[in-house]
Short mmCIF file of C-alpha atoms in Angstrom, two decimals:
data_model
loop_
_atom_site.label_atom_id
_atom_site.label_comp_id
_atom_site.label_asym_id
_atom_site.label_seq_id
_atom_site.Cartn_x
_atom_site.Cartn_y
_atom_site.Cartn_z
CA MET A 1 0.00 0.00 -0.01
CA ALA A 2 1.33 3.39 -0.91
CA LYS A 3 0.25 6.95 -0.50
CA ILE A 4 0.14 9.01 -3.66
CA SER A 5 1.38 12.54 -4.01
CA VAL A 6 -1.00 15.30 -4.96
CA ALA A 7 0.81 15.88 -8.25
CA ALA A 8 0.67 12.22 -9.22
CA LEU A 9 -3.01 11.98 -8.29
CA LEU A 10 -3.88 14.98 -10.40
CA LEU A 11 -1.98 13.47 -13.30
CA VAL A 12 -3.94 10.24 -13.03
CA LEU A 13 -7.21 12.15 -12.81
CA ALA A 14 -6.34 14.18 -15.82
CA LYS A 15 -5.68 11.02 -17.84
CA GLY A 16 -8.75 9.22 -16.53
CA ALA A 17 -11.22 12.09 -16.29
CA ALA A 18 -14.05 9.82 -17.38
CA PHE A 19 -14.24 8.58 -13.78
CA ALA A 20 -15.37 11.83 -12.31
CA PRO A 21 -18.56 13.71 -13.21
CA PRO A 22 -18.15 17.48 -13.58
CA SER A 23 -19.85 18.15 -10.27
CA ILE A 24 -17.21 16.44 -8.15
CA GLN A 25 -15.92 18.62 -5.32
CA LEU A 26 -13.02 17.68 -3.11
CA ALA A 27 -13.53 17.56 0.61
CA LYS A 28 -11.19 18.44 3.44
CA SER A 29 -10.28 15.70 5.87
CA ILE A 30 -11.30 12.39 7.29
CA SER A 31 -12.19 11.96 10.92
CA SER A 32 -10.69 9.14 12.93
CA VAL A 33 -12.94 6.13 13.32
CA SER A 34 -12.61 3.59 16.09
CA ASN A 35 -12.13 -0.09 15.48
CA SER A 36 -14.66 -2.19 17.27
CA SER A 37 -13.70 -5.28 19.23
CA LEU A 38 -15.02 -8.26 17.63
CA ASN A 39 -19.46 -14.21 16.56
CA GLN A 40 -21.06 -16.65 12.52
CA SER A 41 -24.37 -17.87 13.51
CA THR A 42 -25.08 -21.57 13.40
CA ARG A 43 -28.75 -21.21 14.15
CA ALA A 44 -31.39 -21.68 11.45
CA ALA A 45 -32.92 -18.64 9.79
CA THR A 46 -36.16 -17.20 11.12
CA THR A 47 -39.13 -17.97 8.91
CA GLU A 48 -40.35 -14.82 7.22
CA THR A 49 -43.96 -14.32 6.16
CA GLU A 50 -46.14 -11.36 5.44
CA SER A 51 -47.77 -11.88 8.85
CA LYS A 52 -44.53 -10.87 10.59
CA PRO A 53 -44.25 -7.10 10.12
CA ALA A 54 -40.97 -6.63 12.04
CA ASP A 55 -38.93 -7.23 8.90
CA SER A 56 -41.22 -6.04 6.08
CA VAL A 57 -44.03 -3.57 6.63
CA ALA A 58 -45.98 -0.94 4.78
CA VAL A 59 -44.24 2.38 5.29
CA THR A 60 -47.34 3.77 6.90
CA GLU A 61 -46.95 1.34 9.81
CA PRO A 62 -44.50 1.88 12.66
CA VAL A 63 -41.41 -0.31 12.69
CA GLN A 64 -40.49 -1.66 16.10
CA GLN A 65 -37.21 -0.33 17.42
CA LEU A 66 -35.25 -3.32 18.66
CA HIS A 67 -32.02 -1.73 19.80
CA THR A 68 -30.71 1.66 20.79
CA GLN A 69 -28.78 3.40 18.05
CA PRO A 70 -25.55 4.89 19.43
CA GLN A 71 -25.55 8.64 18.97
CA ALA A 72 -22.54 10.86 18.37
CA ALA A 73 -21.95 13.49 21.03
CA ALA A 74 -23.46 16.78 20.02
CA PRO A 75 -20.99 19.63 19.55
CA PRO A 76 -21.22 22.48 22.07
CA SER A 77 -22.98 24.72 19.56
CA GLY A 78 -25.75 22.17 19.06
CA LYS A 79 -24.98 22.06 15.34
CA ARG A 80 -25.21 18.60 13.78
CA GLU A 81 -21.86 17.36 12.53
CA LYS A 82 -21.01 14.37 10.38
CA ILE A 83 -19.44 11.41 12.14
CA LEU A 84 -17.20 10.90 9.09
CA ARG A 85 -15.59 13.47 6.85
CA GLU A 86 -14.39 12.95 3.30
CA PRO A 87 -10.69 12.16 2.77
CA ALA A 88 -8.35 14.93 1.78
CA LEU A 89 -6.80 14.53 -1.65
CA TRP A 90 -3.42 13.50 -0.28
CA GLU A 91 -4.87 10.80 2.00
CA TYR A 92 -5.76 8.36 -0.79
CA ASN A 93 -3.83 5.12 -1.20
CA PHE A 94 -2.96 2.91 -4.15
CA GLY A 95 -2.25 -0.81 -4.20
CA LEU A 96 -3.28 -3.71 -2.02
CA GLN A 97 -4.36 -3.19 1.58
CA ASP A 98 -4.41 -5.68 4.45
CA PRO A 99 -5.81 -4.74 7.85
CA GLN A 100 -4.42 -8.06 9.18
CA LEU A 101 -7.61 -9.03 10.97
CA ALA A 102 -8.09 -12.46 12.55
CA LEU A 103 -11.11 -14.24 11.09
CA PRO A 104 -13.94 -15.26 13.45
CA HIS A 105 -14.54 -18.75 14.84
CA GLY A 106 -10.93 -19.92 14.45
CA ILE A 107 -11.13 -19.82 10.67
CA ILE A 108 -7.76 -20.24 8.99
CA PRO A 109 -7.48 -17.91 5.97
CA ARG A 110 -7.45 -19.72 2.60
CA VAL A 111 -7.65 -23.11 4.37
CA SER A 112 -10.95 -23.41 6.22
CA ALA A 113 -14.08 -24.22 4.23
CA PRO A 114 -16.73 -21.48 4.03
CA GLU A 115 -19.40 -21.49 6.70
CA LYS A 116 -23.04 -22.33 6.02
CA TYR A 117 -26.34 -20.84 7.09
CA GLN A 118 -29.61 -22.58 6.27
CA ILE A 119 -32.54 -20.49 5.13
CA THR A 120 -36.12 -21.61 4.52
CA GLU A 121 -38.10 -22.41 1.41
CA GLU A 122 -40.53 -19.70 2.48
CA GLN A 123 -37.76 -17.09 2.37
CA ILE A 124 -36.72 -18.21 -1.09
CA ALA A 125 -40.35 -18.07 -2.28
CA THR A 126 -40.66 -14.56 -0.79
CA LEU A 127 -37.70 -13.35 -2.84
CA GLU A 128 -39.15 -14.89 -5.99
CA ARG A 129 -42.63 -13.44 -5.38
CA ASP A 130 -41.83 -9.98 -3.91
CA GLY A 131 -38.44 -9.36 -5.51
CA VAL A 132 -36.84 -8.85 -2.11
CA VAL A 133 -36.36 -10.75 1.17
CA HIS A 134 -34.98 -9.73 4.58
CA ILE A 135 -33.04 -12.48 6.31
CA LYS A 136 -32.28 -11.64 9.93
CA GLY A 137 -29.20 -12.50 11.95
CA VAL A 138 -27.17 -14.30 9.31
CA PHE A 139 -23.93 -13.04 10.86
CA ASP A 140 -23.20 -13.11 14.56
CA GLN A 141 -21.34 -10.54 16.63
CA GLU A 142 -17.88 -11.83 15.70
CA TRP A 143 -18.59 -11.38 12.00
CA ILE A 144 -20.24 -8.00 12.59
CA ASP A 145 -17.22 -6.74 14.48
CA TYR A 146 -14.88 -8.17 11.84
CA LEU A 147 -16.69 -6.27 9.07
CA ARG A 148 -16.80 -3.11 11.14
CA ALA A 149 -13.07 -3.30 11.80
CA ALA A 150 -12.37 -3.87 8.10
CA THR A 151 -14.57 -0.93 7.17
CA ASN A 152 -13.06 1.36 9.78
CA HIS A 153 -9.59 0.53 8.49
CA GLN A 154 -10.74 1.26 4.96
CA VAL A 155 -12.15 4.71 5.67
CA LYS A 156 -9.05 5.63 7.69
CA GLU A 157 -6.88 4.48 4.80
CA PRO A 158 -9.05 5.46 1.80
CA HIS A 159 -8.27 3.88 -1.52
CA PHE A 160 -7.97 5.79 -4.77
CA TRP A 161 -10.82 3.76 -6.28
CA ALA A 162 -13.15 5.39 -3.78
CA PHE A 163 -12.24 8.90 -4.97
CA ALA A 164 -14.91 9.53 -7.62
CA GLY A 165 -17.82 8.06 -5.63
CA THR A 166 -16.89 9.72 -2.36
CA ALA A 167 -16.14 13.09 -3.90
CA SER A 168 -19.49 12.98 -5.71
CA LYS A 169 -21.09 13.29 -2.27
CA LEU A 170 -23.39 10.36 -2.78
CA TYR A 171 -21.89 8.69 0.28
CA ASP A 172 -19.47 9.67 2.99
CA TYR A 173 -17.38 6.77 1.70
CA ILE A 174 -18.09 4.37 -1.20
CA GLN A 175 -15.74 1.97 -2.95
CA ARG A 176 -16.51 -0.51 -5.69
CA ASN A 177 -14.79 -3.91 -5.82
CA VAL A 178 -13.32 -3.33 -2.39
CA TRP A 179 -12.49 -7.07 -2.17
CA GLN A 180 -9.89 -6.59 -4.89
CA THR A 181 -7.80 -4.16 -2.84
CA ASN A 182 -8.67 -4.98 0.79
CA LYS A 183 -7.83 -8.56 1.85
CA ALA A 184 -10.24 -8.54 4.79
CA PHE A 185 -13.27 -8.32 2.47
CA ALA A 186 -11.92 -11.01 0.16
CA ASP A 187 -11.49 -13.30 3.18
CA PHE A 188 -15.04 -12.52 4.24
CA TYR A 189 -16.37 -13.70 0.87
CA TYR A 190 -14.16 -16.79 0.87
CA HIS A 191 -15.03 -17.97 4.36
CA SER A 192 -18.39 -16.56 5.55
CA ALA A 193 -21.82 -18.06 4.90
CA MET A 194 -22.71 -15.32 2.39
CA GLY A 195 -22.20 -17.60 -0.61
CA HIS A 196 -24.33 -20.39 0.88
CA VAL A 197 -27.21 -18.02 1.63
CA LEU A 198 -27.17 -16.53 -1.88
CA ALA A 199 -26.88 -19.96 -3.53
CA GLN A 200 -30.07 -21.03 -1.75
CA CYS A 201 -31.82 -17.81 -2.77
CA GLY A 202 -30.84 -18.34 -6.38
CA ARG A 203 -31.47 -22.10 -6.39
CA THR A 204 -28.01 -22.55 -7.80
CA ASP A 205 -24.95 -24.64 -7.02
CA GLU A 206 -22.40 -21.91 -7.72
CA ILE A 207 -21.97 -18.28 -6.68
CA ARG A 208 -19.39 -15.84 -8.03
CA VAL A 209 -18.91 -12.22 -6.96
CA SER A 210 -19.69 -10.05 -9.98
CA THR A 211 -19.15 -6.70 -8.27
CA ASP A 212 -19.38 -5.27 -4.77
CA LEU A 213 -19.65 -1.95 -2.96
CA LEU A 214 -18.59 -0.78 0.49
CA MET A 215 -21.04 1.98 1.41
CA VAL A 216 -20.86 4.25 4.44
CA ASN A 217 -23.62 6.80 5.11
CA PRO A 218 -25.63 7.65 1.97
CA ASN A 219 -25.91 11.36 2.77
CA LYS A 220 -29.39 12.40 1.65
CA GLY A 221 -30.09 8.97 0.25
CA PHE A 222 -30.72 7.55 -3.19
CA LYS A 223 -34.15 8.06 -4.75
CA TRP A 224 -36.27 5.49 -6.60
CA HIS A 225 -34.00 3.48 -8.87
CA GLN A 226 -33.13 0.08 -10.22
CA ASP A 227 -29.70 -1.51 -10.13
CA ASN A 228 -27.88 -1.72 -13.44
CA GLN A 229 -24.31 -1.61 -12.11
CA ASN A 230 -24.23 -5.38 -11.71
CA GLY A 231 -21.06 -6.24 -13.58
CA PRO A 232 -21.03 -8.01 -16.94
CA ILE A 233 -24.15 -10.09 -16.35
CA THR A 234 -27.89 -9.94 -17.09
CA TRP A 235 -30.79 -9.25 -14.74
CA GLU A 236 -31.70 -12.93 -14.39
CA GLU A 237 -28.13 -14.11 -13.87
CA GLY A 238 -27.58 -11.88 -10.84
CA ILE A 239 -28.68 -11.53 -7.23
CA ARG A 240 -28.26 -8.31 -5.28
CA PHE A 241 -27.29 -8.35 -1.61
CA TRP A 242 -26.78 -6.08 1.39
CA ILE A 243 -24.98 -7.03 4.59
CA THR A 244 -25.65 -4.48 7.35
CA MET A 245 -23.23 -3.63 10.14
CA ASP A 246 -25.30 -1.05 12.01
CA GLU A 247 -28.84 -0.52 13.23
CA THR A 248 -31.02 1.45 10.87
CA PRO A 249 -32.02 4.78 12.45
CA LYS A 250 -35.68 5.13 13.41
CA ASP A 251 -36.51 8.09 11.22
CA TYR A 252 -34.53 7.49 8.03
CA GLY A 253 -32.16 5.13 6.24
CA ALA A 254 -34.51 2.13 5.88
CA PRO A 255 -34.56 0.74 2.33
CA VAL A 256 -38.01 0.79 0.68
CA TYR A 257 -38.93 -1.55 -2.21
CA LEU A 258 -41.86 -1.71 -4.60
CA LYS A 259 -43.21 -5.20 -4.02
CA GLY A 260 -43.13 -7.33 -7.16
CA SER A 261 -41.62 -4.58 -9.32
CA HIS A 262 -38.94 -6.93 -10.63
CA ARG A 263 -41.68 -8.17 -12.95
CA ASN A 264 -42.31 -4.74 -14.54
CA ASP A 265 -41.70 -4.42 -18.25
CA VAL A 266 -41.73 -0.64 -18.67
CA VAL A 267 -38.52 0.62 -17.04
CA GLU A 268 -35.73 0.43 -19.57
CA GLU A 269 -32.59 -1.50 -18.79
CA LEU A 270 -30.20 1.45 -19.03
CA SER A 271 -32.25 3.64 -16.70
CA VAL A 272 -31.05 4.32 -13.16
CA PHE A 273 -33.64 6.76 -11.76
CA VAL A 274 -37.24 5.54 -11.96
CA ASP A 275 -40.37 7.70 -12.02
CA ILE A 276 -42.80 5.49 -10.15
CA GLU A 277 -45.70 7.54 -11.49
CA GLN A 278 -44.93 6.47 -15.05
CA GLU A 279 -47.47 4.43 -16.99
CA GLY A 280 -47.13 0.72 -16.39
CA LEU A 281 -46.08 0.91 -12.74
CA GLU A 282 -49.57 1.46 -11.33
CA GLU A 283 -49.80 -2.00 -9.75
CA TYR A 284 -46.49 -1.56 -7.92
CA LYS A 285 -46.20 2.09 -6.84
CA ASP A 286 -48.34 1.69 -3.71
CA GLN A 287 -46.96 -1.73 -2.72
CA LEU A 288 -44.25 -0.43 -0.41
CA LEU A 289 -42.03 -2.75 1.67
CA GLU A 290 -39.74 -1.09 4.21
CA PHE A 291 -36.97 -2.92 6.04
CA ARG A 292 -35.28 -1.70 9.23
CA THR A 293 -32.21 -3.83 9.06
CA MET A 294 -30.07 -4.61 12.08
CA PRO A 295 -26.39 -5.61 12.38
CA GLY A 296 -25.78 -9.02 10.81
CA ASP A 297 -28.89 -9.00 8.64
CA MET A 298 -28.97 -9.56 4.88
CA LEU A 299 -31.27 -7.92 2.36
CA ILE A 300 -31.42 -9.84 -0.92
CA TRP A 301 -33.29 -8.71 -4.02
CA HIS A 302 -33.68 -9.06 -7.76
CA PRO A 303 -31.55 -6.44 -9.60
CA ARG A 304 -34.65 -5.08 -11.33
CA THR A 305 -36.65 -4.48 -8.13
CA ILE A 306 -37.29 -0.73 -7.77
CA HIS A 307 -36.20 0.72 -4.44
CA LYS A 308 -34.91 3.78 -2.59
CA VAL A 309 -33.13 4.84 0.58
CA ASP A 310 -33.91 8.18 2.22
CA GLY A 311 -31.16 9.81 4.29
CA PRO A 312 -31.50 12.61 6.85
CA SER A 313 -32.98 15.76 5.34
CA ASP A 314 -29.77 17.70 5.93
CA GLY A 315 -27.54 14.93 4.63
CA ILE A 316 -25.69 14.73 7.94
CA TRP A 317 -25.21 11.26 9.47
CA THR A 318 -24.27 11.57 13.12
CA THR A 319 -24.00 7.75 13.42
CA TYR A 320 -22.67 5.06 11.12
CA ARG A 321 -24.68 3.22 8.43
CA ARG A 322 -22.10 0.75 7.09
CA VAL A 323 -23.15 -1.73 4.42
CA LEU A 324 -21.31 -4.27 2.28
CA GLY A 325 -23.33 -4.92 -0.80
CA GLY A 326 -23.13 -5.90 -4.43
CA THR A 327 -24.18 -8.46 -7.05
CA VAL A 328 -23.33 -12.13 -7.36
CA ALA A 329 -23.67 -14.36 -10.42
CA LYS A 330 -25.36 -17.75 -10.49
CA ALA A 331 -24.05 -20.95 -12.10
CA GLY A 332 -24.06 -20.89 -15.89
CA THR A 333 -23.59 -17.15 -16.15
CA THR A 334 -21.85 -15.88 -19.28
CA TYR A 335 -19.82 -12.72 -19.76
CA HIS A 336 -21.68 -9.84 -21.37
CA ASP A 337 -19.56 -7.01 -22.75
CA LYS A 338 -21.38 -3.84 -21.76
CA ARG A 339 -19.13 -1.34 -23.47
CA GLY A 340 -21.29 1.43 -24.86
CA THR A 341 -23.57 1.46 -21.81
CA GLY A 342 -23.31 2.72 -18.22
CA GLY A 343 -23.10 -0.92 -17.10
CA VAL A 344 -19.44 -0.99 -18.08
CA LEU A 345 -18.57 1.12 -15.02
CA SER A 346 -18.79 -2.03 -12.86
CA ASP A 347 -16.48 -3.99 -15.20
CA LEU A 348 -13.18 -2.19 -15.59
CA GLY A 349 -10.68 -5.03 -15.16
CA ARG A 350 -8.24 -6.52 -17.68
CA HIS A 351 -9.57 -10.07 -17.38
CA GLY A 352 -9.49 -11.04 -21.05
CA LEU A 353 -13.07 -12.37 -21.18
CA GLU A 354 -15.05 -11.78 -24.35
CA ASP A 355 -18.76 -11.58 -24.94
CA GLY A 356 -20.48 -14.94 -24.60
CA MET A 357 -17.64 -16.66 -22.71
CA LYS A 358 -18.32 -18.46 -19.44
CA LEU A 359 -17.96 -16.12 -16.48
CA SER A 360 -14.96 -17.90 -14.97
CA SER A 361 -12.11 -15.66 -13.87
CA PRO A 362 -10.30 -14.51 -10.73
CA PHE A 363 -11.86 -11.09 -11.47
CA PHE A 364 -15.22 -12.70 -10.64
CA PRO A 365 -14.19 -15.11 -7.90
CA ILE A 366 -16.17 -18.20 -6.97
CA VAL A 367 -17.22 -18.12 -3.31
CA TYR A 368 -19.63 -21.10 -3.26
CA PRO A 369 -19.36 -24.03 -2.88
CA ARG A 370 -15.74 -23.09 -2.12
CA PHE A 371 -13.26 -20.43 -3.11
CA ASP A 372 -10.65 -21.34 -5.72
CA ASP A 373 -7.03 -21.40 -4.51
CA ASP A 374 -5.60 -20.16 -7.81
CA GLU A 375 -8.11 -17.31 -8.02
CA ALA A 376 -7.24 -16.28 -4.47
CA ARG A 377 -3.53 -16.30 -5.24
CA ASP A 378 -4.06 -14.14 -8.32
CA ARG A 379 -5.94 -11.67 -6.18
CA ASP A 380 -3.21 -11.66 -3.49
CA SER A 381 -0.48 -11.12 -6.08
CA GLY A 382 -2.14 -8.00 -7.44
CA LYS A 383 -3.08 -9.54 -10.82
CA VAL A 384 -6.74 -8.74 -10.18
CA GLY A 385 -7.83 -5.14 -10.33
CA ARG A 386 -8.66 -2.23 -12.58
CA ASP A 387 -6.22 -1.43 -15.37
CA PRO A 388 -5.82 2.08 -16.84
CA ARG A 389 -5.61 0.62 -20.36
CA ASP A 390 -8.96 -1.12 -20.00
CA ILE A 391 -10.51 1.85 -18.25
CA ILE A 392 -9.66 4.10 -21.16
CA GLY A 393 -10.70 1.48 -23.69
CA LYS A 394 -13.98 0.60 -22.07
CA ILE A 395 -15.09 4.06 -21.03
CA GLY A 396 -13.57 6.03 -23.90
CA GLY A 397 -16.28 5.29 -26.44
CA LEU A 398 -19.17 5.30 -24.03
CA ALA A 399 -20.84 8.56 -24.97
CA GLY A 400 -20.75 7.74 -28.65
CA LYS A 401 -22.42 4.38 -28.27
CA ALA A 402 -24.89 4.93 -25.49
CA SER A 403 -28.28 6.48 -26.19
CA GLY A 404 -27.59 9.84 -24.56
CA GLU A 405 -30.24 10.25 -21.90
CA LYS A 406 -30.09 6.62 -20.76
CA PHE A 407 -26.35 6.56 -20.22
CA PHE A 408 -26.22 9.99 -18.56
CA SER A 409 -28.95 8.87 -16.14
CA PHE A 410 -26.17 7.59 -13.88
CA PHE A 411 -24.20 10.83 -13.97
CA LYS A 412 -27.37 12.84 -13.43
CA VAL A 413 -27.63 11.00 -10.11
CA LEU A 414 -24.20 12.28 -9.13
CA GLY A 415 -24.84 15.81 -10.40
CA SER A 416 -28.19 16.25 -8.73
CA GLN A 417 -26.81 15.03 -5.44
CA ALA A 418 -23.90 17.47 -5.53
CA LYS A 419 -26.23 20.37 -6.33
CA ALA A 420 -28.42 19.45 -3.39
CA GLU A 421 -25.39 19.76 -1.12
CA GLN A 422 -24.54 23.25 -2.31
#
């Protein structure tokens, strides 16, 4: 891991300006964050039905508060202040990072088999019917604390690949494909029960990580949208996931989904923002499912399911909302070259795969039924990651191939958020 000088960083940004939308503004400094002390659950998953409102309820109903959310100490002036500040330009790092965290439950890195966690047929059917399912308590306190410690290390040692997303002010910190640069997250995928849970949800015998995101505090939130940054795969080949490390605040931050909206046929594939008042969404727009997730929970949904997250009205998070999320690919998935669309932004590695080839590569590592030793070694050696040559090649012709408004939908998200902060 190496710090980069301001001059070098500006040079890279100048050469790779396609990363950063025009509205990006640099922030000042990053506050110190404390590492938590650091248990994978072996108990069976709780059966989830519509008769149990604690995990999925209409937004007009109150959601029971199960724990007390820790609050940051108010400054003397009474003014709300963010718990986390954006990194200064000179604080970004390049290269591989390793927090050197011990894995829970005596797991030996790259030796122990991944853990398992059994879910129910009812939960799988809920996902298929509603387009989303909330599975409580998948990860015990040891795993929660492990993820918190990995995340705290990451925001204290920010990586260059977080620069564009964080500076866009969508999140206090956001980094795609964090597993490629931070060993702690790769080890989590290799050894936790995440792969087993997602394999059951997808009724598949293989799970590969297509792309992931480490997300800390979504500022004012993210309005109604569908997920099209899923890596080089199709809607039906992927499964979206969230793993939550913190309690959802009572008044904001709970994800809201349109029940069954994964079956809609009116929102175009390249769209990010969704107008839920548009013709064709009438049967879904009032079917709201809200989930107040707690530490160790998983939210799992179809990539096409329309959803949103509302942040505090002033965009200031005084507590943490840390989430590890992303998209996994099921068995039989093939590589889809998405150059010419916004989808390419989640596939910027020099992996050598071509359109129609089997999705089998250390850039998209298998995590179920077991990680692959060779793929893990390639990741540890630095062979897996984003390459400037591919970034220029894949992004360079985007605007000319994409159908204007659809492609720029993603960058409008960034621009509108930044304007709201001004």
